[in-house]
Short mmCIF file of C-alpha atoms in Angstrom, two decimals:
data_model
loop_
_atom_site.label_atom_id
_atom_site.label_comp_id
_atom_site.label_asym_id
_atom_site.label_seq_id
_atom_site.Cartn_x
_atom_site.Cartn_y
_atom_site.Cartn_z
CA MET V 1 208.28 61.05 -23.98
CA GLY V 2 209.08 57.64 -22.58
CA GLN V 3 207.28 56.08 -25.55
CA MET V 4 209.25 58.42 -27.89
CA ILE V 5 206.05 60.11 -29.07
CA ILE V 6 207.80 63.47 -29.02
CA ARG V 7 205.63 65.32 -31.55
CA TYR V 8 202.64 65.37 -29.20
CA THR V 9 204.85 66.63 -26.40
CA MET V 10 206.30 69.37 -28.61
CA PHE V 11 202.85 70.39 -29.88
CA MET V 12 201.49 70.52 -26.35
CA GLN V 13 204.36 72.65 -25.02
CA ILE V 14 204.43 75.11 -27.92
CA SER V 15 200.66 75.56 -28.26
CA MET V 16 200.20 75.79 -24.49
CA ASN V 17 202.80 78.55 -24.17
CA VAL V 18 201.49 80.45 -27.20
CA LEU V 19 197.99 80.30 -25.70
CA ASN V 20 199.38 81.53 -22.37
CA ILE V 21 201.10 84.48 -24.07
CA VAL V 22 198.05 85.47 -26.12
CA LEU V 23 195.66 85.23 -23.17
CA SER V 24 198.05 87.21 -20.96
CA ILE V 25 198.15 90.03 -23.53
CA VAL V 26 194.36 90.01 -23.93
CA PHE V 27 193.57 89.83 -20.22
CA VAL V 28 196.17 92.37 -19.07
CA PHE V 29 196.43 94.97 -21.85
CA ILE V 30 192.95 94.78 -23.39
CA MET V 31 190.69 93.73 -20.51
CA ASP V 32 192.76 95.49 -17.77
CA MET V 33 192.70 92.47 -15.45
CA ASN V 34 196.25 93.19 -14.20
CA ILE V 35 197.95 90.35 -12.28
CA GLN V 36 194.70 88.37 -12.10
CA GLY V 37 194.76 88.24 -15.90
CA VAL V 38 198.20 86.64 -15.83
CA ALA V 39 196.94 84.07 -13.33
CA TYR V 40 193.83 83.22 -15.36
CA ALA V 41 195.91 82.94 -18.55
CA SER V 42 198.27 80.45 -16.89
CA LEU V 43 195.39 78.42 -15.46
CA ILE V 44 193.51 78.20 -18.78
CA ALA V 45 196.72 77.25 -20.62
CA GLN V 46 197.40 74.45 -18.12
CA ILE V 47 193.84 73.12 -18.47
CA TYR V 48 194.28 73.17 -22.25
CA GLY V 49 197.61 71.30 -21.94
CA CYS V 50 195.95 68.65 -19.77
CA MET V 51 193.27 68.14 -22.44
CA VAL V 52 195.90 67.76 -25.16
CA VAL V 53 197.66 65.10 -23.07
CA PHE V 54 194.47 63.08 -22.63
CA ILE V 55 193.82 63.26 -26.37
CA ALA V 56 197.40 62.14 -27.07
CA ILE V 57 197.03 59.20 -24.69
CA TYR V 58 193.77 58.22 -26.38
CA LYS V 59 195.15 58.61 -29.92
CA ARG V 60 198.70 57.29 -29.58
CA GLY V 61 199.23 56.01 -26.07
CA ASN V 62 197.80 52.55 -26.80
CA LEU V 63 196.33 52.50 -23.30
CA THR V 64 193.05 50.65 -22.99
CA ILE V 65 191.34 49.55 -19.80
CA ARG V 66 191.63 45.80 -19.99
CA ASN V 67 191.30 43.19 -17.26
CA GLU V 68 195.08 42.86 -16.75
CA TYR V 69 195.36 46.58 -16.02
CA ILE V 70 192.57 46.36 -13.48
CA GLN V 71 194.26 43.38 -11.86
CA SER V 72 197.59 45.21 -11.75
CA LEU V 73 195.98 47.92 -9.60
CA LYS V 74 195.77 45.33 -6.83
CA THR V 75 199.58 44.93 -6.80
CA LEU V 76 201.23 47.36 -4.41
CA GLN V 77 204.90 46.92 -5.35
CA PRO V 78 204.89 48.85 -8.69
CA PHE V 79 203.21 51.81 -7.01
CA LEU V 80 205.74 51.80 -4.17
CA ALA V 81 208.59 51.75 -6.70
CA MET V 82 207.08 54.69 -8.56
CA MET V 83 206.48 56.59 -5.34
CA LYS V 84 210.12 56.13 -4.36
CA VAL V 85 211.21 57.71 -7.64
CA ASN V 86 208.71 60.54 -7.17
CA VAL V 87 209.89 61.22 -3.62
CA ASP V 88 213.55 61.32 -4.74
CA LEU V 89 212.77 63.75 -7.56
CA MET V 90 210.54 65.85 -5.30
CA PHE V 91 213.48 66.12 -2.89
CA ARG V 92 215.64 67.29 -5.80
CA THR V 93 213.08 69.97 -6.66
CA VAL V 94 212.95 71.15 -3.04
CA CYS V 95 216.75 71.37 -2.98
CA LEU V 96 216.81 73.33 -6.25
CA LEU V 97 214.23 75.77 -4.90
CA THR V 98 216.25 76.10 -1.68
CA ILE V 99 219.41 76.96 -3.63
CA ASN V 100 217.59 79.47 -5.84
CA ASN V 101 215.93 81.09 -2.83
CA LEU V 102 219.22 81.35 -0.94
CA PHE V 103 220.70 82.88 -4.10
CA ALA V 104 217.88 85.45 -4.31
CA ILE V 105 218.05 86.29 -0.60
CA ALA V 106 221.79 86.91 -0.86
CA GLY V 107 221.31 89.18 -3.87
CA ALA V 108 218.46 91.08 -2.18
CA SER V 109 220.68 91.76 0.84
CA MET V 110 222.98 93.73 -1.47
CA GLY V 111 220.24 96.01 -2.82
CA THR V 112 217.52 96.09 -5.45
CA VAL V 113 219.92 96.76 -8.33
CA THR V 114 221.93 93.63 -7.50
CA LEU V 115 218.74 91.60 -7.09
CA ALA V 116 217.35 92.76 -10.45
CA SER V 117 220.66 92.28 -12.27
CA ASN V 118 221.14 88.79 -10.90
CA ALA V 119 217.57 87.90 -11.90
CA ILE V 120 218.26 88.98 -15.50
CA ILE V 121 221.45 86.94 -15.74
CA LEU V 122 219.71 83.96 -14.15
CA GLU V 123 216.81 84.20 -16.62
CA ILE V 124 219.19 84.09 -19.60
CA ILE V 125 221.00 81.14 -18.00
CA PHE V 126 217.68 79.29 -17.65
CA ILE V 127 216.99 79.78 -21.37
CA VAL V 128 220.37 78.25 -22.25
CA VAL V 129 219.81 75.40 -19.80
CA TYR V 130 216.51 74.55 -21.52
CA PHE V 131 218.51 73.48 -24.58
CA ILE V 132 220.65 71.18 -22.42
CA ASP V 133 217.46 69.85 -20.81
CA GLY V 134 216.31 68.87 -24.30
CA MET V 135 219.45 66.74 -24.68
CA ALA V 136 218.90 65.32 -21.20
CA ASN V 137 215.36 64.27 -22.14
CA GLY V 138 216.69 62.46 -25.20
CA VAL V 139 219.35 60.76 -23.08
CA SER V 140 216.66 59.76 -20.58
CA VAL V 141 214.58 58.03 -23.28
CA PHE V 142 217.47 56.04 -24.74
CA SER V 143 218.91 55.23 -21.31
CA GLY V 144 215.55 53.76 -20.32
CA LYS V 145 215.60 51.76 -23.53
CA ALA V 146 219.09 50.48 -22.69
CA LYS V 147 217.92 49.42 -19.24
CA GLY V 148 214.88 47.67 -20.70
CA TYR V 149 217.12 45.63 -23.00
CA LYS V 150 219.77 45.21 -20.27
CA ASP V 151 222.24 46.51 -22.87
CA ILE V 152 225.17 48.23 -21.16
CA ASN V 153 226.82 48.80 -24.56
CA LEU V 154 223.83 50.85 -25.69
CA LEU V 155 224.07 52.91 -22.51
CA ASN V 156 227.77 53.55 -23.15
CA SER V 157 227.00 54.59 -26.71
CA VAL V 158 224.30 56.97 -25.53
CA LEU V 159 226.73 58.52 -23.05
CA LYS V 160 229.51 58.95 -25.62
CA ILE V 161 227.29 60.40 -28.34
CA SER V 162 225.48 62.76 -25.97
CA LEU V 163 228.74 64.06 -24.49
CA ARG V 164 230.07 64.81 -27.97
CA CYS V 165 226.89 66.68 -28.87
CA LEU V 166 227.05 68.50 -25.56
CA ALA V 167 230.66 69.58 -26.18
CA VAL V 168 229.76 71.01 -29.58
CA PHE V 169 226.77 72.84 -28.13
CA ILE V 170 228.75 74.30 -25.20
CA ILE V 171 231.45 75.63 -27.54
CA PHE V 172 228.79 77.11 -29.82
CA ILE V 173 226.72 78.70 -27.04
CA SER V 174 229.83 80.05 -25.28
CA VAL V 175 230.86 81.90 -28.45
CA ILE V 176 227.31 83.21 -28.95
CA MET V 177 227.08 84.38 -25.33
CA TYR V 178 230.48 86.07 -25.50
CA ILE V 179 229.46 88.05 -28.58
CA THR V 180 225.85 88.87 -27.72
CA LYS V 181 225.66 88.89 -23.91
CA SER V 182 225.17 92.67 -23.72
CA TYR V 183 222.42 92.50 -26.32
CA PHE V 184 220.48 89.85 -24.38
CA ILE V 185 220.85 91.78 -21.13
CA ASN V 186 219.56 94.99 -22.73
CA MET V 187 216.56 93.04 -24.05
CA MET V 188 215.61 92.20 -20.47
CA THR V 189 215.56 95.74 -19.04
CA ASP V 190 215.40 99.39 -20.11
CA LEU V 191 216.98 100.57 -16.86
CA ALA V 192 220.56 101.61 -17.63
CA VAL V 193 221.81 101.15 -14.07
CA VAL V 194 220.53 97.56 -13.95
CA ALA V 195 221.84 96.73 -17.43
CA ASN V 196 225.29 98.15 -16.67
CA TYR V 197 225.49 96.26 -13.39
CA ALA V 198 224.40 93.02 -15.06
CA ASN V 199 227.02 93.48 -17.77
CA ASP V 200 229.70 93.58 -15.07
CA TYR V 201 228.74 89.99 -14.16
CA SER V 202 227.93 88.72 -17.66
CA ILE V 203 230.95 86.37 -17.60
CA TYR V 204 228.79 83.97 -15.60
CA LEU V 205 226.52 83.58 -18.64
CA ILE V 206 229.44 81.71 -20.20
CA LEU V 207 230.77 80.04 -17.05
CA HIS V 208 227.52 78.51 -15.79
CA PRO V 209 226.69 76.25 -18.79
CA ILE V 210 230.26 74.94 -18.72
CA CYS V 211 230.00 74.07 -15.00
CA ALA V 212 226.47 72.64 -15.12
CA CYS V 213 226.21 70.91 -18.51
CA VAL V 214 227.54 67.44 -17.60
CA GLY V 215 225.44 67.22 -14.46
CA LEU V 216 222.28 68.20 -16.33
CA LEU V 217 222.97 65.61 -19.01
CA LEU V 218 223.69 62.85 -16.49
CA TYR V 219 220.51 63.79 -14.63
CA GLY V 220 218.63 62.62 -17.73
CA MET V 221 220.58 59.36 -17.80
CA TYR V 222 220.02 58.61 -14.13
CA THR V 223 216.29 59.29 -14.30
CA GLY V 224 215.95 57.20 -17.46
CA ILE V 225 217.55 54.24 -15.69
CA GLY V 226 215.62 54.87 -12.48
CA ASN V 227 218.62 55.61 -10.28
CA THR V 228 217.04 58.61 -8.59
CA ALA V 229 218.68 57.87 -5.23
CA SER V 230 222.00 59.16 -6.59
CA ILE V 231 220.30 62.38 -7.68
CA ARG V 232 218.72 62.77 -4.25
CA ASN V 233 222.05 62.28 -2.47
CA MET V 234 223.82 64.65 -4.86
CA MET V 235 221.31 67.42 -4.22
CA PHE V 236 221.56 67.00 -0.45
CA VAL V 237 225.33 67.56 -0.64
CA ALA V 238 224.84 70.48 -3.05
CA VAL V 239 222.52 72.39 -0.71
CA ILE V 240 224.92 72.08 2.21
CA PHE V 241 227.86 73.11 0.00
CA PHE V 242 225.96 76.12 -1.36
CA TYR V 243 224.97 77.38 2.09
CA ILE V 244 228.49 77.12 3.55
CA CYS V 245 230.34 78.32 0.46
CA GLN V 246 228.08 81.34 -0.04
CA LYS V 247 228.60 82.48 3.56
CA ILE V 248 232.36 82.38 3.05
CA LEU V 249 232.74 83.76 -0.49
CA MET V 250 230.07 86.45 -0.19
CA SER V 251 231.83 88.04 2.76
CA TYR V 252 235.05 88.39 0.74
CA LEU V 253 233.87 88.85 -2.86
CA GLY V 254 230.36 90.31 -2.59
CA ASN V 255 228.16 89.54 -5.60
CA ASP V 256 231.01 87.70 -7.31
CA GLY V 257 231.03 85.39 -4.30
CA ILE V 258 227.33 84.65 -4.81
CA TRP V 259 227.84 83.79 -8.47
CA LEU V 260 230.98 81.75 -7.84
CA THR V 261 229.10 79.75 -5.22
CA TYR V 262 226.22 79.16 -7.64
CA ASN V 263 228.53 77.91 -10.38
CA LEU V 264 230.75 75.85 -8.08
CA THR V 265 227.62 74.15 -6.72
CA TYR V 266 226.60 73.03 -10.20
CA LEU V 267 230.15 71.93 -10.93
CA LEU V 268 230.06 69.85 -7.73
CA GLU V 269 226.80 68.26 -8.87
CA SER V 270 228.43 67.28 -12.17
CA ILE V 271 231.43 65.77 -10.38
CA ILE V 272 229.25 63.76 -7.97
CA LEU V 273 227.14 62.29 -10.77
CA ILE V 274 230.32 61.37 -12.69
CA LEU V 275 231.60 59.55 -9.61
CA TYR V 276 228.30 57.64 -9.39
CA LEU V 277 228.59 56.34 -12.99
CA PRO V 278 230.21 52.97 -12.09
CA SER V 279 227.22 52.21 -9.85
CA LEU V 280 224.93 52.14 -12.89
CA LYS V 281 226.30 48.75 -13.91
CA LYS V 282 224.23 47.03 -11.23
CA TYR V 283 221.06 47.99 -13.15
CA PHE V 284 222.24 45.89 -16.09
CA ASN V 285 223.18 42.68 -14.24
#
């Protein structure tokens, strides 16, 4: 993706998921392998995806083992810089998992119907967020290009264009969710009690993308530039905020308190990354 060879990435993702689906159906429903069949299907699909990546690197990556590459392995600094980025992003992932687990634990404490309903709404939210992640990946590529050229004007242009596209998408998806939210919920379950309960909280299908969209987009910009420290700091604050806010709001508002906390946390993440924007200039000096 960093080299803007997106077709290989798209082919890998689509074919890998199709293979996973087909193998899951074969292993579970035809060969009666139950949950082990799901596991084997996922493993085989991942191995296939790894093979596609190696082929893509060989075909289009322009990576050949030459003497300068071998010599570069003796230099420690580039590896330390990459490890710092990896550690920051790993910390972000741990924080995200912590927030999602706290969210699930809170829902489970209110009963299985609440837990199942929240899981359905969250799954639909994740699908919507994947579209915003696609924009964030594009922003990441062009932000990295701007940093490489030391072109702050290009970075500003990327930010302006991406925010306009994001605004159009959020308006569009909000209208779609408002009209079809009950339909999507009923697709996820055939249990009337769960579907009815989820419909009572379907407003958060519209609210969450609005609260989270800017933060998700700026996440792509920050990673493209390499400013992962800001992301790490933002997530640390978000976890603390989520834990405290959920304790307070849940006691007064029940499940609404859980969802309000979840959305306010993502809104806080967006605000923090906006406040960090002026600090990006130092990467272009």
